[in-house]
Coordinates of C-alpha atoms in Angstrom, one line a residue:
X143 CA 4.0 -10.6 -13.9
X144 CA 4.9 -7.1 -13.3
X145 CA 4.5 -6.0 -17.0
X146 CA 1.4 -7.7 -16.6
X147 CA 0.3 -5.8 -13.4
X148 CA 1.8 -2.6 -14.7
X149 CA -0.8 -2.6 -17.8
X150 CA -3.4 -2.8 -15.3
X151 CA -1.5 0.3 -13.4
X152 CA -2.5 2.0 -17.0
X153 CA -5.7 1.0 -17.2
X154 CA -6.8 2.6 -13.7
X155 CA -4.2 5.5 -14.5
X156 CA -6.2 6.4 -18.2
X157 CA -9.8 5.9 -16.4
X158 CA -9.0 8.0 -13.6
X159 CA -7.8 10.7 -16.1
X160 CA -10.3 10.3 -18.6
X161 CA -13.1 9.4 -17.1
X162 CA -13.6 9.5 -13.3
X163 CA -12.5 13.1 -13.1
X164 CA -14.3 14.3 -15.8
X165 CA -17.5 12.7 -14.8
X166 CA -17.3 13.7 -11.2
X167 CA -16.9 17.0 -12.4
X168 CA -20.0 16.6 -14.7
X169 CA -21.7 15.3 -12.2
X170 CA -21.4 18.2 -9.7
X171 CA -22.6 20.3 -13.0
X172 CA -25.9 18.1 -13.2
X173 CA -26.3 18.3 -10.1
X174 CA -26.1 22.5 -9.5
X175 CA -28.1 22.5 -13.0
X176 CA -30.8 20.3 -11.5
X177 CA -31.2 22.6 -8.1
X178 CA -31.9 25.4 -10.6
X179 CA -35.0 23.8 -12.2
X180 CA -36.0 22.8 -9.2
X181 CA -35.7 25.8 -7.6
X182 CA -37.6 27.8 -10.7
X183 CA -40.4 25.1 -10.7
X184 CA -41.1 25.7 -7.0
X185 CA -41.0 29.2 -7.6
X186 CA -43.3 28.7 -10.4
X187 CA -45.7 26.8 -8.3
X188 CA -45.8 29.4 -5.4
X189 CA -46.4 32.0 -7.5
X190 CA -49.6 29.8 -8.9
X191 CA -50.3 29.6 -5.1
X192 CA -50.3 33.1 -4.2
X193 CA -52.6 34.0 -7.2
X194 CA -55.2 31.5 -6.2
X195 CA -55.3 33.2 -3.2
X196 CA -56.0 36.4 -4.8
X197 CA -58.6 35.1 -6.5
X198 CA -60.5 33.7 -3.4
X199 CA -60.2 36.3 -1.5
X200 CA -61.9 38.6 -4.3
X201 CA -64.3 36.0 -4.7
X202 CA -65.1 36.1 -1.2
X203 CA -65.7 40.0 -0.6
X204 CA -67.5 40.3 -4.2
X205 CA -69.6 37.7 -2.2
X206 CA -70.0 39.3 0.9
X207 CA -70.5 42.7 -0.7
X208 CA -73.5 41.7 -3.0
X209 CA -75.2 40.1 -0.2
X210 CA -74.7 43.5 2.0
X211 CA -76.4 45.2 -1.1
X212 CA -79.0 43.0 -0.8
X213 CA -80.3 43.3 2.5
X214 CA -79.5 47.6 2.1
X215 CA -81.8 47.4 -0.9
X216 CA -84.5 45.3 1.5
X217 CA -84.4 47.9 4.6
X218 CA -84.8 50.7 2.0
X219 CA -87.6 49.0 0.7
X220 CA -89.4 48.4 3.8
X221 CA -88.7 52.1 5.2
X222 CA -90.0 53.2 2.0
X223 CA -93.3 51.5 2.7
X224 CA -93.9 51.9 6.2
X225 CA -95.7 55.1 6.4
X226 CA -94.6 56.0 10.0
X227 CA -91.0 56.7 8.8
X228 CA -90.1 59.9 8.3
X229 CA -88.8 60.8 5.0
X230 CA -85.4 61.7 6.1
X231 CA -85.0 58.0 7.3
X232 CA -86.3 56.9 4.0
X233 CA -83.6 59.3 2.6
X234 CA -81.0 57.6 4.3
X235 CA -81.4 53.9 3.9
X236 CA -81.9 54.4 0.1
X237 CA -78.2 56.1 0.0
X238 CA -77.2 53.0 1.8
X239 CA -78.7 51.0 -0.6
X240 CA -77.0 52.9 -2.9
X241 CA -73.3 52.8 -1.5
X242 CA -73.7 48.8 -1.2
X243 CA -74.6 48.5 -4.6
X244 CA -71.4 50.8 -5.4
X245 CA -69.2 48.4 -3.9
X246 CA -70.9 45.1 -4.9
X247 CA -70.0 46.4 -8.7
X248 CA -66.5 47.0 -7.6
X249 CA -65.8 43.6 -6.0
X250 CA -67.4 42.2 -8.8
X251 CA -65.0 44.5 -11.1
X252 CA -62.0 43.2 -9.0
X253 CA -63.3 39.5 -8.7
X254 CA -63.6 39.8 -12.7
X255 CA -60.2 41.5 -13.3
X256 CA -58.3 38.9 -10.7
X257 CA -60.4 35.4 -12.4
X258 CA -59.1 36.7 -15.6
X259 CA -55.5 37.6 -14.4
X260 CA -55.4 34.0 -12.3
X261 CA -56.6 32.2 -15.4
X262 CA -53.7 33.7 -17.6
X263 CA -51.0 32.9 -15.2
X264 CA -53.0 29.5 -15.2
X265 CA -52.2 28.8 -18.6
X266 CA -48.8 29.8 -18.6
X267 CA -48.3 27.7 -15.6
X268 CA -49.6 24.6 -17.4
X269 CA -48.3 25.4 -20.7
X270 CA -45.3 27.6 -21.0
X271 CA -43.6 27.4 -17.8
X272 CA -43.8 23.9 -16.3
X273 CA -43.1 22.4 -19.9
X274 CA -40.1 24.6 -20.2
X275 CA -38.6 23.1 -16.6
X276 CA -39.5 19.6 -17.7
X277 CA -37.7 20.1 -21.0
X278 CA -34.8 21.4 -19.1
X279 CA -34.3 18.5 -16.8
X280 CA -35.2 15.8 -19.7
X281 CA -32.5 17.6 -21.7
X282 CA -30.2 17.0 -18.7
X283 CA -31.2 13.7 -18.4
X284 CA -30.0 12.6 -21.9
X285 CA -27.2 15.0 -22.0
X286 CA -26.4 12.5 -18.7
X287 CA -27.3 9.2 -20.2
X288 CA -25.2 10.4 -23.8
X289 CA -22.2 11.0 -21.1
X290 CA -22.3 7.4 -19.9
X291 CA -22.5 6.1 -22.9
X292 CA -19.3 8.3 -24.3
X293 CA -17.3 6.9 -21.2
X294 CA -17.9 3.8 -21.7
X295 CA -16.6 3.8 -25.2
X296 CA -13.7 5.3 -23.5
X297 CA -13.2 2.4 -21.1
X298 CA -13.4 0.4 -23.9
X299 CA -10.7 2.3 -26.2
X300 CA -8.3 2.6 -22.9
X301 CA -8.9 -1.3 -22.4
X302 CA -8.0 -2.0 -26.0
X303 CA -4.9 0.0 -26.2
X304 CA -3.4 -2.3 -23.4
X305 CA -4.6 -5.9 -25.0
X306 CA -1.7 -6.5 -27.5
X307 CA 0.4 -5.5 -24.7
X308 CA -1.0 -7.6 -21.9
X309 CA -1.4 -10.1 -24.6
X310 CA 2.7 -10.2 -24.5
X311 CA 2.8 -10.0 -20.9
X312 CA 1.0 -13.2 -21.5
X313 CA 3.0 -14.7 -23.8
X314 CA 6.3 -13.7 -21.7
X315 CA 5.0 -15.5 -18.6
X316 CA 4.3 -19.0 -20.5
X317 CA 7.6 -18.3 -22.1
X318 CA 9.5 -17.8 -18.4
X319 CA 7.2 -20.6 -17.0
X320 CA 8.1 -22.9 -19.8
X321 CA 11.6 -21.5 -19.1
X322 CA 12.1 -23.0 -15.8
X323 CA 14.6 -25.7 -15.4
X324 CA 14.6 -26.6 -11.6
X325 CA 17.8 -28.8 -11.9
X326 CA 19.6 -25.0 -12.6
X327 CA 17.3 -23.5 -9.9
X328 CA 18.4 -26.3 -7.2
X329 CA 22.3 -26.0 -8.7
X330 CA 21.7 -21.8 -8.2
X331 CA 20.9 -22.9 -4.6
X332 CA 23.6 -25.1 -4.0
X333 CA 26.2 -22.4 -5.2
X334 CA 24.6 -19.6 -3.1
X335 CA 24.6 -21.5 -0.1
X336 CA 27.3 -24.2 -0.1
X337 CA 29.6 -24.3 2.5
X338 CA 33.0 -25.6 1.0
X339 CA 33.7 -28.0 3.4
X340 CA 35.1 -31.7 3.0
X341 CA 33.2 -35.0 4.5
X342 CA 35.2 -36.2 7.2
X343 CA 37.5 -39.3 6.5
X344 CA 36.3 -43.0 7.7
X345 CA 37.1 -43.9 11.1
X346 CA 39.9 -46.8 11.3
X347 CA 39.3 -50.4 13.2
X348 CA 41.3 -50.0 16.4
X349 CA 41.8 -52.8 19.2
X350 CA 39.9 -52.4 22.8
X351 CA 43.4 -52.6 24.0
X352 CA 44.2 -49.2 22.7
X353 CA 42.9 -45.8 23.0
X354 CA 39.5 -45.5 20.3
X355 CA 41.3 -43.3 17.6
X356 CA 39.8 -41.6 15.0
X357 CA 41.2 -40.7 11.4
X358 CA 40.5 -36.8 11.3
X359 CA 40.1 -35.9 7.6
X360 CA 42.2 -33.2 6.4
X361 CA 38.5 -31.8 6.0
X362 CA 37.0 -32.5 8.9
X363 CA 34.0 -30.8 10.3
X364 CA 35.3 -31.1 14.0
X365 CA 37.8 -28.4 15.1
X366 CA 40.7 -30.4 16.6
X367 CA 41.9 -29.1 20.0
X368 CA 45.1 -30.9 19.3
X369 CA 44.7 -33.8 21.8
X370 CA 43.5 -36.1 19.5
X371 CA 40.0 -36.9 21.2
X372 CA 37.3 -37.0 19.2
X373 CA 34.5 -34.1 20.0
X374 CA 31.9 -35.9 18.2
X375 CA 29.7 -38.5 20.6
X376 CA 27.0 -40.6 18.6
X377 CA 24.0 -42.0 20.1
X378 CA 21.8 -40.1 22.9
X379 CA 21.0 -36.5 22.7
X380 CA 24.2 -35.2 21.6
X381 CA 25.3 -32.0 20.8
X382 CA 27.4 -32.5 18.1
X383 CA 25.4 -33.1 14.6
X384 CA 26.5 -34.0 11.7
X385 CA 26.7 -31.5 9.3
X386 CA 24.4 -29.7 7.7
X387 CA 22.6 -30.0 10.9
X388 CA 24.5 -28.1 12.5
X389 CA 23.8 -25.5 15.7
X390 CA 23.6 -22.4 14.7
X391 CA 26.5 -19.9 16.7
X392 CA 24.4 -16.9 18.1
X393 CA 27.7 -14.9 18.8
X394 CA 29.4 -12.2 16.6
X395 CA 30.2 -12.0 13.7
X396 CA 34.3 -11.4 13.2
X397 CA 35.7 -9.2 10.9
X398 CA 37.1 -11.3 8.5
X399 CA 34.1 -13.6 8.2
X400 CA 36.3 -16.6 10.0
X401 CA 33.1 -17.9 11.6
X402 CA 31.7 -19.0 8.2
X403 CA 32.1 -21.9 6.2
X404 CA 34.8 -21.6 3.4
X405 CA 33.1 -20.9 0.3
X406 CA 30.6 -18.8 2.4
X407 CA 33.6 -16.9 3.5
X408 CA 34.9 -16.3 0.5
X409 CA 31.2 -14.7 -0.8
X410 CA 31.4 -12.4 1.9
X411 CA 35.0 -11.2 1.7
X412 CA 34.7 -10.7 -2.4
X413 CA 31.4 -8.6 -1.6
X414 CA 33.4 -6.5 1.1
X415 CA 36.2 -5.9 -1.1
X416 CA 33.6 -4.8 -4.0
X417 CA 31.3 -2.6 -1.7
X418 CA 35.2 -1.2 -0.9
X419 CA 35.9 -0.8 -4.1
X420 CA 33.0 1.2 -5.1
X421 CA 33.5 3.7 -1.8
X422 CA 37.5 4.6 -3.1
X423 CA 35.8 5.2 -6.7
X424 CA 33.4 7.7 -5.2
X425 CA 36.0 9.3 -2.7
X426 CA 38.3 9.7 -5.5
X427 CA 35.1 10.3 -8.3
X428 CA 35.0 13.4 -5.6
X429 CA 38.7 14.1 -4.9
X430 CA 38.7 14.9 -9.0
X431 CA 35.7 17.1 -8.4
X432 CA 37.4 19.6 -5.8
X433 CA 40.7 19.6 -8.2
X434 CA 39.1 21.1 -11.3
X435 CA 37.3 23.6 -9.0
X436 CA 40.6 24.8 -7.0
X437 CA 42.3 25.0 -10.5
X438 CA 39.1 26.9 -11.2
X439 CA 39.1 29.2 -8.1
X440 CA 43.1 29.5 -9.2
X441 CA 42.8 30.8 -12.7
X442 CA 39.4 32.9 -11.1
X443 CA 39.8 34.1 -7.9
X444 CA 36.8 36.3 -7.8
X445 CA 35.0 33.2 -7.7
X446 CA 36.6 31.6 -5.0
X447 CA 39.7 31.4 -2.2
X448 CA 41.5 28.3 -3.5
X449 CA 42.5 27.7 0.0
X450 CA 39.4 27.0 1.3
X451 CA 39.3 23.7 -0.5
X452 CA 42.5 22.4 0.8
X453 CA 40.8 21.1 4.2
X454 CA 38.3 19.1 2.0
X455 CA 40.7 17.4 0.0
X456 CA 43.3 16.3 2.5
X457 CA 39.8 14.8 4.0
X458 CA 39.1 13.3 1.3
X459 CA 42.6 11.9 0.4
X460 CA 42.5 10.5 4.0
X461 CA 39.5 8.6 3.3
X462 CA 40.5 6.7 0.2
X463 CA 44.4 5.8 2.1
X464 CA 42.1 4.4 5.2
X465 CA 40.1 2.8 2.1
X466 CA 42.4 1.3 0.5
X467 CA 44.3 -0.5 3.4
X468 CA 40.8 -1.5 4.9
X469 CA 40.4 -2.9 1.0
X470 CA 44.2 -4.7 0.9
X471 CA 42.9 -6.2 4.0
X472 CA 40.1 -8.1 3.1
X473 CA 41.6 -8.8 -0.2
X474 CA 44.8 -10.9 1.9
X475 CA 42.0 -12.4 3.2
X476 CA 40.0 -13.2 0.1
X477 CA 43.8 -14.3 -1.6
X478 CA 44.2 -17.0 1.7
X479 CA 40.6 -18.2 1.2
X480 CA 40.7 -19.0 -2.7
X481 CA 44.3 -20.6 -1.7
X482 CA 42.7 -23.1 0.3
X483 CA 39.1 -23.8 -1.4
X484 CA 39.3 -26.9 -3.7
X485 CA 40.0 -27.0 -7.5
X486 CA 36.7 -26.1 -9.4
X487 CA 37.4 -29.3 -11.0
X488 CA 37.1 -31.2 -8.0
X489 CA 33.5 -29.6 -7.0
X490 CA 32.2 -30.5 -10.4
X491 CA 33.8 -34.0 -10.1
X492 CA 32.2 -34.3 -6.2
X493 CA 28.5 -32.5 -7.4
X494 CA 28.8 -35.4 -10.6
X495 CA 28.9 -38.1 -8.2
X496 CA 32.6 -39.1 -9.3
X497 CA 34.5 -37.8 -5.5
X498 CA 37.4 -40.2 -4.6
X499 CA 37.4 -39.3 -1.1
X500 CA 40.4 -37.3 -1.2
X501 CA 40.3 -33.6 0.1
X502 CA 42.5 -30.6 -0.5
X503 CA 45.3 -30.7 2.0
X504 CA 44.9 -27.1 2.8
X505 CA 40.8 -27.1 4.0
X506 CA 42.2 -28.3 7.4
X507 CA 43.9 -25.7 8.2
X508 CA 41.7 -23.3 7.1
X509 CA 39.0 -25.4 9.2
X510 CA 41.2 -24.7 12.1
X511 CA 41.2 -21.3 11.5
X512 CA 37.9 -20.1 11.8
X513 CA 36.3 -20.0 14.8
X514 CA 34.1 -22.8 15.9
X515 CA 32.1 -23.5 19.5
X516 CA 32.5 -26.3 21.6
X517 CA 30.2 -28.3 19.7
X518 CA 31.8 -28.0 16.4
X519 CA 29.0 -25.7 15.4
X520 CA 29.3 -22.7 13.2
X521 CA 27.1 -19.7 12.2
X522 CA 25.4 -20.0 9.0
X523 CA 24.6 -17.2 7.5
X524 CA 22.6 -15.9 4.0
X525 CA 24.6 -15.3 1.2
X526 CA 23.5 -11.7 0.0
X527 CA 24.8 -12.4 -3.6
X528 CA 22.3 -10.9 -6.3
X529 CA 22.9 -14.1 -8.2
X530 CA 20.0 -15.8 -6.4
X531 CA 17.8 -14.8 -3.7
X532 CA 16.0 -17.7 -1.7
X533 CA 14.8 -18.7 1.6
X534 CA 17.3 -21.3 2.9
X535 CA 15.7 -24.1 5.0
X536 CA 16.0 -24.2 8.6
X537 CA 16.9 -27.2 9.9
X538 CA 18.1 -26.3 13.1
X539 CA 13.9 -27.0 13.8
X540 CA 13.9 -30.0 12.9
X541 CA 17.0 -31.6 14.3
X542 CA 18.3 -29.4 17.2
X543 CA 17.6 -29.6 20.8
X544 CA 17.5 -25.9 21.4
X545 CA 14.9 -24.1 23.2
X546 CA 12.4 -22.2 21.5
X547 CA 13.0 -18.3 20.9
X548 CA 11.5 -16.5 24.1
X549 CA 8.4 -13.9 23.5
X550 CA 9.1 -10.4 23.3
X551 CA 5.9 -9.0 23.2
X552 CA 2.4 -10.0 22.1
X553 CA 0.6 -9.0 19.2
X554 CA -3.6 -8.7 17.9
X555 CA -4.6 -9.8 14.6
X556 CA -6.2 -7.0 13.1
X557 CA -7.6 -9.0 10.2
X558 CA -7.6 -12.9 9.4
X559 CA -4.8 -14.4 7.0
X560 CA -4.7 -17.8 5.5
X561 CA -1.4 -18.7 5.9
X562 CA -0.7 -21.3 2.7
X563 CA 2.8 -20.9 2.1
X564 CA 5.3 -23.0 3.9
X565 CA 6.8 -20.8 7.2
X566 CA 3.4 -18.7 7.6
X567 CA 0.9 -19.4 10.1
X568 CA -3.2 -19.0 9.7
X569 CA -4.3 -16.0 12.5
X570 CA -8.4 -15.0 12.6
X571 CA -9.4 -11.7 13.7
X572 CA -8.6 -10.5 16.7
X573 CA -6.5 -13.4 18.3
X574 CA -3.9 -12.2 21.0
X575 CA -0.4 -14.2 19.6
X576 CA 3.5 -13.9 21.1
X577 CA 5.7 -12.2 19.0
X578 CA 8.9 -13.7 19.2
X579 CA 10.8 -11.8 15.9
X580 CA 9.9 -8.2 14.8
X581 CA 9.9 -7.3 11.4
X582 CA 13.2 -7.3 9.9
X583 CA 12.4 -5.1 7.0
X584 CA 11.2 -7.5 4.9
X585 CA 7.3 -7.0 5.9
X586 CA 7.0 -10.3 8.0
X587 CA 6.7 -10.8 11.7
X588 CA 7.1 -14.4 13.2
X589 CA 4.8 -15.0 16.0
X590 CA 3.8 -17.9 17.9
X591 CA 0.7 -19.1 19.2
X592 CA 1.4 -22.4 21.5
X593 CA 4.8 -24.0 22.0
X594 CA 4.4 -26.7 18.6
X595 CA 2.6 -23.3 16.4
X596 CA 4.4 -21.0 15.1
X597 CA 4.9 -18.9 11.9
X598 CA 5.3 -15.8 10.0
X599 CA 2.3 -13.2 9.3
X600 CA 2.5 -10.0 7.4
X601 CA 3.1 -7.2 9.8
X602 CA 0.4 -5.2 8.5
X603 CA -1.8 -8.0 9.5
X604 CA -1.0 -7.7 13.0
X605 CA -0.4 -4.7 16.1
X606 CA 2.4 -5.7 18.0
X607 CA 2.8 -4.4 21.1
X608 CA 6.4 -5.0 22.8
X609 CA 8.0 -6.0 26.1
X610 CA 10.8 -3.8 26.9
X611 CA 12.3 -5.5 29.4
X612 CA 11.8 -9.1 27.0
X613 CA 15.7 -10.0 25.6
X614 CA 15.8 -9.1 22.3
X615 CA 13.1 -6.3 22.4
X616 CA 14.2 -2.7 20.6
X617 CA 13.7 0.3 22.8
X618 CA 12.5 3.2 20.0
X619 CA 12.7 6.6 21.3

């Protein structure tokens, strides 16, 4: 699945380098290219505009001057035969005849030479300038529609390369779902998450006349307190299950893992002593390191004072003693653990269905050893082997008595989840819920939203906001 995913990561990778980028940039060019002719054709057009205007306003003073002439020519002729004008007056409204019919012919001249100017431009307009812009954006147009058509060949190259390959991705996930034998997954689980201990031996006939005595297996769940009483009480509300229903120990955790079943134990101890292991490898991986370079710094001084390294690898030497003892530690530890776990020969004889109710001799004491709570409980913790990973089932909700987790905050659903998957919980948008478990790391908050509802919801979902003074709550700074 995350082949598969990942080929889809190329996909969107090889369009958004291929093709988005280029055609936002081409876009911006179409788009600077198309303000241009839009900006010439309004130019264009205005220029048509201010030429018209030219033309009427000619149009109107050839007009106004010819009728001027007109009526000059009519009061000339009508001093010219009224005889009780003087001839000086007659003089003087034929010159004024005269001068209007000066001007009428050059309006007329200018009216002439701007018709003819205004038609030119006309043309040009309509046939040589207007085409050209139209030709401009139809070529940008189709050098637009070519583009799309050129990226979608693209999409449809990138999207080919991947097919053989998702094609496999395919074929690999029928192959790993075919794969799947759940008799190995449920044995995985049982190895992860076993405990190591015995079932507890049958409990012997004993007369009212003596004290009830039970037969405590060398295996037994209970830790004896060496009175020979029995811890366990059966029938009512009692507090001490049967195991795997066990109470869960809240307290902390000791050092050499004694609170843990024995098998349990022993995962945690080997993982110590590797994680160990690994830090006297590096401290000494870097004790080597300052050697060469003081026999370096010896051979060339000029590059260094030798002495100045001595402080750092007495530090260092320090480290991997203190190491090492932490290290023998936990591996007498480990060494008393694997003493006292069962044959491996026995577990596959008990898992088989073949167990003849006889436990190893040593479980009890190491049974007595670890540290249990009044109620014969124990803490149960997750393996962290990276042989299997799973979600181990809770079952201190089904069968325990103990109260329910108390809220440390409340929280808003910021969007609505469907919760299908066993241990989530369905939330619609902005519901107010308790929080009773912050996020752990693993993206999940649990949350609750009457006293029988209760669940997990991604933490992205959600807004939590926190009690301070609520048990439980972190104080962040």
């Amino acid at each position: 699945m995350n082949d598969y995913a990942g080929q889809h990561e190329v996909i969107s990778e090889n369009m958004t380098s291929q093709i988005t980028t280029d055609l936002a940039r081409f876009v911006q060019e179409l788009k600077q290219e198309r303000k241009s002719n839009f900006h010439d054709g309004r130019k264009a057009q205005q220029h048509m505009e201010t030429c018209w205007k030219q033309l009427e306003s000619s149009k109107r003073r050839f007009e106004r001057d010819c009728k001027e002439a007109d009526r000059a020519q009519q009061y000339f002729e009508k001093m010219d035969a009224d005889i009780n004008v003087t001839k000086a007056d007659v003089e003087k409204a034929r010159q004024q005849a005269q001068i209007r019919h000066q001007m009428a012919e050059d309006s007329k001249a200018d009216y002439s030479s701007s018709l003819q100017k205004f038609n030119q431009e006309q043309h040009e307009y309509y046939h040589t300038h207007i085409p050209s812009i139209f030709q401009k954006i139809q070529e940008m147009e189709e050098r637009r529609i070519v583009r799309i058509g050129e990226s979608m060949k693209t999409y449809a190259e990138v999207d080919r390369q991947v097919i053989p390959i998702i094609g496999k991705c395919l074929d690999g996930i029928v192959k790993a779902a075919e794969a799947i034998n759940q008799k190995s997954d449920s044995q995985l689980v049982i190895e992860a998450y076993k405990s190591g201990f015995e079932p507890p031996g049958d409990i012997e006939f004993e007369d009212y006349t003596q004290p009830m005595k039970r037969t405590v297996s060398d295996n037994s769940l209970s830790n004896s307190r060496g009175d020979g009483k029995p811890e366990l009480k059966f029938g009512g509300k009692s507090k001490g299950k049967l195991w795997p229903f066990i109470k869960k120990n809240k307290g902390a955790t000791p050092e050499d893992f004694s609170n843990l079943p024995p098998e349990q134990r022993r995962k945690k101890l080997q993982q110590k002593v590797d994680e160990l292991n690994k830090e006297i490898q590096k401290e000494m991986d870097q004790r080597d390191a300052i050697t060469k370079m003081k026999d370096v710094y010896l051979k060339n001084p000029q590059m260094g004072d030798p002495a100045s390294l001595d402080h750092k690898l007495t530090e260092v030497s320090q480290n991997i003693e203190k190491l090492r003892l932490e290290a023998q530690k936990f591996e007498a530890w480990l060494a008393e653990v694997e003493g006292r776990l069962p044959a491996r020969g026995e577990q596959a004889r008990r898992q088989s269905g073949m167990y003849d109710g006889q436990g190893a001799p040593t479980a009890n004491s190491c049974a007595q050893d670890r540290e249990s709570s009044p109620d014969g409980s124990y803490t149960e913790e997750r393996s962290q082997e990276n042989e299997v990973k799973v979600l181990a089932t809770d079952f201190d909700d089904e069968f325990d008595d103990e109260e329910p987790l108390p809220a440390i905050g409340t929280c808003k659903a910021l969007y609505t989840f469907e919760g299908q998957n066993e241990g989530t919980i369905s939330v619609i948008e902005g519901e107010i819920l308790y929080v009773i478990e912050e996020d752990k790391g693993d993206g999940w908050t649990r949350i609750r939203r009457n006293e029988d509802e209760e669940g997990y919801v991604p933490t992205s979902y959600v807004e939590v906001y926190l009690d301070k003074n609520a048990k439980g709550a972190k104080t962040y700074i």
